[in-house]
CSV table of C-alpha atoms in Angstrom, one decimal:
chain,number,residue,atom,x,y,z
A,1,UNK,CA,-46.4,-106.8,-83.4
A,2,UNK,CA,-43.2,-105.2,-83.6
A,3,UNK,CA,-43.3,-101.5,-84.6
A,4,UNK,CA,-40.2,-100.2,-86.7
A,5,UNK,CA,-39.4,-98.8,-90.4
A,6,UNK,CA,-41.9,-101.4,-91.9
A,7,UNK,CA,-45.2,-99.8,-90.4
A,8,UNK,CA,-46.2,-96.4,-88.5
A,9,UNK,CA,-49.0,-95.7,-86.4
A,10,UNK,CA,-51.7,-93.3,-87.9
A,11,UNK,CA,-53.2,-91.0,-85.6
A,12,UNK,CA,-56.5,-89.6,-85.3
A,13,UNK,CA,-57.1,-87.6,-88.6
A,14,UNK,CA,-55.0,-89.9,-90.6
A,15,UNK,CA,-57.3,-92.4,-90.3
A,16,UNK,CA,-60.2,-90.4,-90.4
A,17,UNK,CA,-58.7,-88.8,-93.8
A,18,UNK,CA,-58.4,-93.0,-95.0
A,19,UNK,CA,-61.7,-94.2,-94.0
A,20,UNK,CA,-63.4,-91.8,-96.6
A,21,UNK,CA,-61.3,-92.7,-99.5
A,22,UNK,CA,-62.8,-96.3,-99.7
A,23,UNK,CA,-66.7,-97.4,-99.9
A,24,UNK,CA,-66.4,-100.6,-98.0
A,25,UNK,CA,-65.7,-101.9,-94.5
A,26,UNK,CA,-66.2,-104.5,-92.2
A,27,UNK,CA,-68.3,-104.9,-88.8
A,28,UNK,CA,-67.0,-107.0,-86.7
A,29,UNK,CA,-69.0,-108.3,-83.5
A,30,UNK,CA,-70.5,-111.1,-81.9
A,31,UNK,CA,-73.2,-113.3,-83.0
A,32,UNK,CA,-74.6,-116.6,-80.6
A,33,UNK,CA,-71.1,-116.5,-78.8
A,34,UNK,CA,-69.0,-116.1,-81.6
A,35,UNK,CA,-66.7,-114.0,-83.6
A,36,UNK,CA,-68.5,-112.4,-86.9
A,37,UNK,CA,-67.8,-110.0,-89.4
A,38,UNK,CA,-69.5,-108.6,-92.1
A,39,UNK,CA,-68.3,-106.1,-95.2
A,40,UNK,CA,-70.9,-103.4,-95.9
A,41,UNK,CA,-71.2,-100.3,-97.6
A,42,UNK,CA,-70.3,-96.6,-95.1
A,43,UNK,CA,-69.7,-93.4,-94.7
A,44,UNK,CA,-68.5,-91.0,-91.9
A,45,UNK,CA,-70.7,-88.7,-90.7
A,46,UNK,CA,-69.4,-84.8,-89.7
A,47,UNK,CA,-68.7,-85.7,-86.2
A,48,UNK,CA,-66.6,-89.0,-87.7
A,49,UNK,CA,-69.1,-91.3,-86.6
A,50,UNK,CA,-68.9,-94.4,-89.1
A,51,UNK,CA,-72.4,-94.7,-90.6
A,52,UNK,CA,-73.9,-97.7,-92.6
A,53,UNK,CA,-77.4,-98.3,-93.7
A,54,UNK,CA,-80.1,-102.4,-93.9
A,55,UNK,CA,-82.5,-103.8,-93.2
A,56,UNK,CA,-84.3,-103.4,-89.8
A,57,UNK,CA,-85.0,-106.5,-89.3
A,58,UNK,CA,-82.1,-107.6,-90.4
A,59,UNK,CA,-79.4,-110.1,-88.2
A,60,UNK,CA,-77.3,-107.6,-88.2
A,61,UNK,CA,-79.2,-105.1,-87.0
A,62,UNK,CA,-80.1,-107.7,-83.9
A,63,UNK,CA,-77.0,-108.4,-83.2
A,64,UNK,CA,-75.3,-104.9,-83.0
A,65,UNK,CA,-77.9,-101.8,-81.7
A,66,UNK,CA,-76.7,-100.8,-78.6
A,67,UNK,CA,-73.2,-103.3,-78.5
A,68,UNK,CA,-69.7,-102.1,-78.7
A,69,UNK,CA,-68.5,-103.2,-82.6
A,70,UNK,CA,-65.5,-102.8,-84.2
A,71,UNK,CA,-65.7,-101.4,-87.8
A,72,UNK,CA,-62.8,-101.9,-90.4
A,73,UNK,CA,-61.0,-100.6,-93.4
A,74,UNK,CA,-58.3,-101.1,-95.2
A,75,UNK,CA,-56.8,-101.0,-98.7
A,76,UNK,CA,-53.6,-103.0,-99.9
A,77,UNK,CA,-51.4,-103.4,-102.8
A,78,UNK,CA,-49.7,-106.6,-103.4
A,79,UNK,CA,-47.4,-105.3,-105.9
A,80,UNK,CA,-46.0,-102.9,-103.5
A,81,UNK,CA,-46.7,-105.0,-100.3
A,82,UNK,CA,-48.0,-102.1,-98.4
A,83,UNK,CA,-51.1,-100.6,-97.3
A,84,UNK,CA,-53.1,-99.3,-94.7
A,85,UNK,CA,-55.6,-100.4,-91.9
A,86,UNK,CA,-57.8,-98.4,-89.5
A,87,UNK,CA,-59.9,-99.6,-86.9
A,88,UNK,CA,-62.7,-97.6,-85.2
A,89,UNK,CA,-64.2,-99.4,-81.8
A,90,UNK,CA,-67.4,-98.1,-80.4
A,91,UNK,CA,-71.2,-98.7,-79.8
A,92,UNK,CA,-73.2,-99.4,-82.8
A,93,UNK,CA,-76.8,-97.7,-82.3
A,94,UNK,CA,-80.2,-97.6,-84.7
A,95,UNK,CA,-81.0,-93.8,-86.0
A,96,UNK,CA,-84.3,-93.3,-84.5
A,97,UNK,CA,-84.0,-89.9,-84.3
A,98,UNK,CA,-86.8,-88.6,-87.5
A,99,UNK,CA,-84.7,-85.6,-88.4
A,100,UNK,CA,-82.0,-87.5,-88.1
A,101,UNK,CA,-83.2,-90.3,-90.4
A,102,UNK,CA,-84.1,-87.6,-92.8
A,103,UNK,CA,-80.5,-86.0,-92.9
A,104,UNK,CA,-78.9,-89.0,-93.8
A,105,UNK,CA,-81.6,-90.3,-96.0
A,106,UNK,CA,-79.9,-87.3,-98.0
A,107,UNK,CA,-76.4,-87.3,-97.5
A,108,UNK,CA,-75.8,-90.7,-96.2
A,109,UNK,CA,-74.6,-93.8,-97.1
A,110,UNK,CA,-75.5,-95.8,-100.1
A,111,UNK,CA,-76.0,-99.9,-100.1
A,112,UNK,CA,-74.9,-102.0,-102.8
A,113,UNK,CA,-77.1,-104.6,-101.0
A,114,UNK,CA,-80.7,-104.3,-101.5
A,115,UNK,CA,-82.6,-103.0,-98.1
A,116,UNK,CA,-85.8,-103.3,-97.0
A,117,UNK,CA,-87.3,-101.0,-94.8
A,118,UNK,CA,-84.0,-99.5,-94.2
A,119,UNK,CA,-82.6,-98.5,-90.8
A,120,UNK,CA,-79.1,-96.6,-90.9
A,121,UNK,CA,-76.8,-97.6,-87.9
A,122,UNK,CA,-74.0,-95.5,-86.3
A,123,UNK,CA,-71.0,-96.3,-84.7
A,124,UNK,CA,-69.2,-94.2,-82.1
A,125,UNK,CA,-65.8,-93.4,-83.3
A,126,UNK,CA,-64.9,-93.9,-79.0
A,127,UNK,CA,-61.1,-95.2,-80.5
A,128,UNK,CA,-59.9,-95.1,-83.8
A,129,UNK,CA,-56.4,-96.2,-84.1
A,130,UNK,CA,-54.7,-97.5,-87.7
A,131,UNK,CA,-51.2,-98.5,-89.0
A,132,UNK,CA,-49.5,-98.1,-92.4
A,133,UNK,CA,-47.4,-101.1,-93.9
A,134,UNK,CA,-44.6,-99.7,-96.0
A,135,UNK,CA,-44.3,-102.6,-98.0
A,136,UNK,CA,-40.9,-104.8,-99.3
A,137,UNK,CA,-40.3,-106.6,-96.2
A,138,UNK,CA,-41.4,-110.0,-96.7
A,139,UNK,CA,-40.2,-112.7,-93.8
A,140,UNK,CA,-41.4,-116.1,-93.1
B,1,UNK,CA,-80.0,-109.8,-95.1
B,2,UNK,CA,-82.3,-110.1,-98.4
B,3,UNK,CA,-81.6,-113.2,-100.6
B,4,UNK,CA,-82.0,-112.4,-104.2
B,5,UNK,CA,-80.7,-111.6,-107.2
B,6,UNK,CA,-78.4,-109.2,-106.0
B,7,UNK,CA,-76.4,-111.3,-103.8
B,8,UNK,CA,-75.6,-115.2,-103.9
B,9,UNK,CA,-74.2,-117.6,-101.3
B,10,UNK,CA,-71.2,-119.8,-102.4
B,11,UNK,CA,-71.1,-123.0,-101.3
B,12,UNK,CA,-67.5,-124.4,-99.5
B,13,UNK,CA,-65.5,-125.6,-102.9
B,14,UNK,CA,-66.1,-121.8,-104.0
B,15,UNK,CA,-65.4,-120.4,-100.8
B,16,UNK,CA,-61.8,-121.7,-100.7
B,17,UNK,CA,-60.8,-121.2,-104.9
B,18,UNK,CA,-61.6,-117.5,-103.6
B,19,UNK,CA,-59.7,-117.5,-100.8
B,20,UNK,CA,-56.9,-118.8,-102.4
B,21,UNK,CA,-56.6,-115.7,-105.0
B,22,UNK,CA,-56.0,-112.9,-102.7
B,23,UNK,CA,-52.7,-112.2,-99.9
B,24,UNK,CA,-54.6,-110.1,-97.3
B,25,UNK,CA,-57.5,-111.4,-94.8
B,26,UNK,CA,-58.5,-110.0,-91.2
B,27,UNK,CA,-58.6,-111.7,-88.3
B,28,UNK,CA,-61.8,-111.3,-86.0
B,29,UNK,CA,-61.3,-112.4,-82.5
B,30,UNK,CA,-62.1,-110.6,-78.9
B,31,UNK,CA,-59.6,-109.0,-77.1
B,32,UNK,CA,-60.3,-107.7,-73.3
B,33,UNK,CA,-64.0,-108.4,-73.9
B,34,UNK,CA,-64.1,-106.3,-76.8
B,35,UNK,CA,-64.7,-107.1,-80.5
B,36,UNK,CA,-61.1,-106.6,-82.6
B,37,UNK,CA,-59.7,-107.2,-86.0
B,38,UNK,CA,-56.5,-107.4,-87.6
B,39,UNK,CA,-55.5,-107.4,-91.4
B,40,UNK,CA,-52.7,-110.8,-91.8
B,41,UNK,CA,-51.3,-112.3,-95.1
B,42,UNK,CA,-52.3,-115.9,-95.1
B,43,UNK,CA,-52.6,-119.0,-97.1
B,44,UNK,CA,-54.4,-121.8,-97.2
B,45,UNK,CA,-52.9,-125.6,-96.3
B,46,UNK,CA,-53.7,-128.8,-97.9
B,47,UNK,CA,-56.7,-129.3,-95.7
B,48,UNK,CA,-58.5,-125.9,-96.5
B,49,UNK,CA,-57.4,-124.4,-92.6
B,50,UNK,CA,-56.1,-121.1,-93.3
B,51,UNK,CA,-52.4,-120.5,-92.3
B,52,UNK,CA,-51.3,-116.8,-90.9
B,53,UNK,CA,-47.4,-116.6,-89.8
B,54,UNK,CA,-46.3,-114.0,-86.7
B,55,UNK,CA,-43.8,-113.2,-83.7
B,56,UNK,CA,-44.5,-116.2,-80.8
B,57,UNK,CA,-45.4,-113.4,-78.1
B,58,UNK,CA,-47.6,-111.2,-80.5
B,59,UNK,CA,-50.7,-109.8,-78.7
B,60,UNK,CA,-52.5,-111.9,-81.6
B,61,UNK,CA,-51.1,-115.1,-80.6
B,62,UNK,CA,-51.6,-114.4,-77.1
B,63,UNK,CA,-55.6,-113.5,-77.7
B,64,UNK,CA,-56.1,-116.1,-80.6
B,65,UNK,CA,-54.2,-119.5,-79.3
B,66,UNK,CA,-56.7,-122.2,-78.7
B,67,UNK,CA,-59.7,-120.1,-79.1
B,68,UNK,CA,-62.4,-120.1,-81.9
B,69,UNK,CA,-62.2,-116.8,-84.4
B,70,UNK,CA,-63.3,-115.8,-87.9
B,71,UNK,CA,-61.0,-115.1,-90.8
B,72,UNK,CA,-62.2,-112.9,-93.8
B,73,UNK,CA,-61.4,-112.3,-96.7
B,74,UNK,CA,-63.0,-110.0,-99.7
B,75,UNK,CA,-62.7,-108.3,-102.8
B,76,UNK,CA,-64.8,-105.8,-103.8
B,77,UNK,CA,-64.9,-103.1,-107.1
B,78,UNK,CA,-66.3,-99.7,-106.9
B,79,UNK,CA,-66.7,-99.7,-110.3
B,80,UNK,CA,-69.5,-102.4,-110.8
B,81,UNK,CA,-70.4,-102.6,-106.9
B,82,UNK,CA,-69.6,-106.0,-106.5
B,83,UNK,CA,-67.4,-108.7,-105.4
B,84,UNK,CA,-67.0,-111.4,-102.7
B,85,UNK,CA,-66.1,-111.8,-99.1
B,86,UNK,CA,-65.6,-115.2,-97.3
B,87,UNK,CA,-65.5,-116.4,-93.9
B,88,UNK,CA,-63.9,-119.0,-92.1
B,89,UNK,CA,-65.1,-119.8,-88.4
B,90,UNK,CA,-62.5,-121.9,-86.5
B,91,UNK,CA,-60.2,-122.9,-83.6
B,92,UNK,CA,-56.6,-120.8,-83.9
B,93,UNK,CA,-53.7,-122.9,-82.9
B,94,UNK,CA,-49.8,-122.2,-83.0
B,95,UNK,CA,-48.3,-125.2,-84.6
B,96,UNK,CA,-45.8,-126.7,-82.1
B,97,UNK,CA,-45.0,-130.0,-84.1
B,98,UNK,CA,-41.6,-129.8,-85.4
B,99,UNK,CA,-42.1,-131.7,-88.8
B,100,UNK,CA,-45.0,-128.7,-89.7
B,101,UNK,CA,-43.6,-125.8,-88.4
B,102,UNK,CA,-40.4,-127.2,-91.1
B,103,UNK,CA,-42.8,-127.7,-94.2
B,104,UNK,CA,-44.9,-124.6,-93.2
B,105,UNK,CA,-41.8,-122.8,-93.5
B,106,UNK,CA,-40.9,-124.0,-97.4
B,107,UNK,CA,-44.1,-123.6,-98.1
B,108,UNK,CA,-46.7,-121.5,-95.5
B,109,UNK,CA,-47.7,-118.2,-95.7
B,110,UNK,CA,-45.1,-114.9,-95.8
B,111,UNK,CA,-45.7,-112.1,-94.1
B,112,UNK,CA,-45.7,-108.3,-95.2
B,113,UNK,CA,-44.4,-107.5,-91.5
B,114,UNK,CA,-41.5,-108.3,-90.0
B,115,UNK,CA,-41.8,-111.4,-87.7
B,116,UNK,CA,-39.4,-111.9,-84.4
B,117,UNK,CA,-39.4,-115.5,-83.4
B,118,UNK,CA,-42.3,-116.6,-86.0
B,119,UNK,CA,-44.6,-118.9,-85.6
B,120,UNK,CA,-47.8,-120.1,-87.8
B,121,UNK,CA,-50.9,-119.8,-86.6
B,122,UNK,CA,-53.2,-122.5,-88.0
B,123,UNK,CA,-57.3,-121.8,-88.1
B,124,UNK,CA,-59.5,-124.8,-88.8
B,125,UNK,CA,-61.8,-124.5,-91.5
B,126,UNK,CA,-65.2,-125.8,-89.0
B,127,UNK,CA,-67.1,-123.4,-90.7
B,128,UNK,CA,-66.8,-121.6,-94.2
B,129,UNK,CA,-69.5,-119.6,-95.5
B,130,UNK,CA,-69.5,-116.9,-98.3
B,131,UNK,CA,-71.7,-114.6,-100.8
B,132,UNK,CA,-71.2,-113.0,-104.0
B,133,UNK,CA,-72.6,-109.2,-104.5
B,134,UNK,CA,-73.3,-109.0,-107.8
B,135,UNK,CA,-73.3,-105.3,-108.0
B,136,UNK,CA,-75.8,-102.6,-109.6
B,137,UNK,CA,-78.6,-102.4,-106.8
B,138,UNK,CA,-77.4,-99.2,-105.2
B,139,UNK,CA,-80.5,-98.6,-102.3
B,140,UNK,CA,-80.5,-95.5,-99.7
């Protein structure tokens, strides 16, 4: 990826400051050998943690407690041709924790899926790292 | 995942008229063991594989060549807490014939980026799967 006047690394608290403007992101992990990714709903917890909420029993659920996952965001505008797109990697872990599952049964994120005996998950913000596209540089 | 009335799978035909509507998709793949995800323009060629366009000696093309990875793309609205996402499992290749790197460049995919020494990228459609969110089933 070449790095110049058509997109600038975001550090730290820029993409921290992104992640909470949008509602949706994407997990990204292995499932039976094989790349998967799946949108659902998040929020960031305070220490920046990304947090998202299903079913226990859920694939998901199976397939990331206790894995490193990638989790992404981005938002883009085709009329400009610009946008941006953070990426936090880091282990993905079940809330077991009661007090903790009572917290965030409070101030945490919201499913646009329906859950059933929902579990939320959390996952380390370990490396966060985004870029901005500035947009009106189309090539092929 | 719960199947209901709040979320639908497409079948393949759908899958692809919705890919075809939006620019943006991410690219799911594992690089140095670990899961990782980057957001490409793409299009879609006359057999349904999905077409992405970048520099030759791109850490993407370097991680992705010959190896199986999942594209996505989505669409989502806050507003009525629904939308779409898509996902197409399949071998990446750089197209090397002559005669399709030519018509890929009339008529592949552009990219928002700048591109040194492009190249397309083809993914095989092996696997396409998809589900509608049909919004208004906010759970916590």
């Amino acid at each position: 990826m070449l790095e110049n006047d058509a997109f600038r690394t975001l550090d730290r608290q820029e993409c921290l400051r992104l992640l909470a403007k949008v509602p949706v992101g994407r997990v990204v992990y292995t499932r039976q050998a094989l790349p998967a990714v799946l949108p659902v709903n998040y929020s960031l917890d305070e220490d920046a943690s990304v947090l998202l909420y299903t079913s226990a029993d859920s694939d998901l659920v199976h397939a990331i407690n206790g894995v490193v996952v990638a989790f992404e965001a981005d938002e883009f505008s085709a009329a400009t041709q610009s946008g941006w797109s953070v990426v936090v990697t880091g282990r993905a872990t079940v809330v077991t924790d009661p007090a903790d599952h009572e917290r965030l049964s409070r101030t945490g994120p919201q499913s646009w899926m329906p859950v059933r005996d929902g579990v939320f998950v959390r996952v380390e913000s370990e490396l966060v790292t985004g870029r901005e596209i500035k947009g009106a540089h189309t090539t092929r």
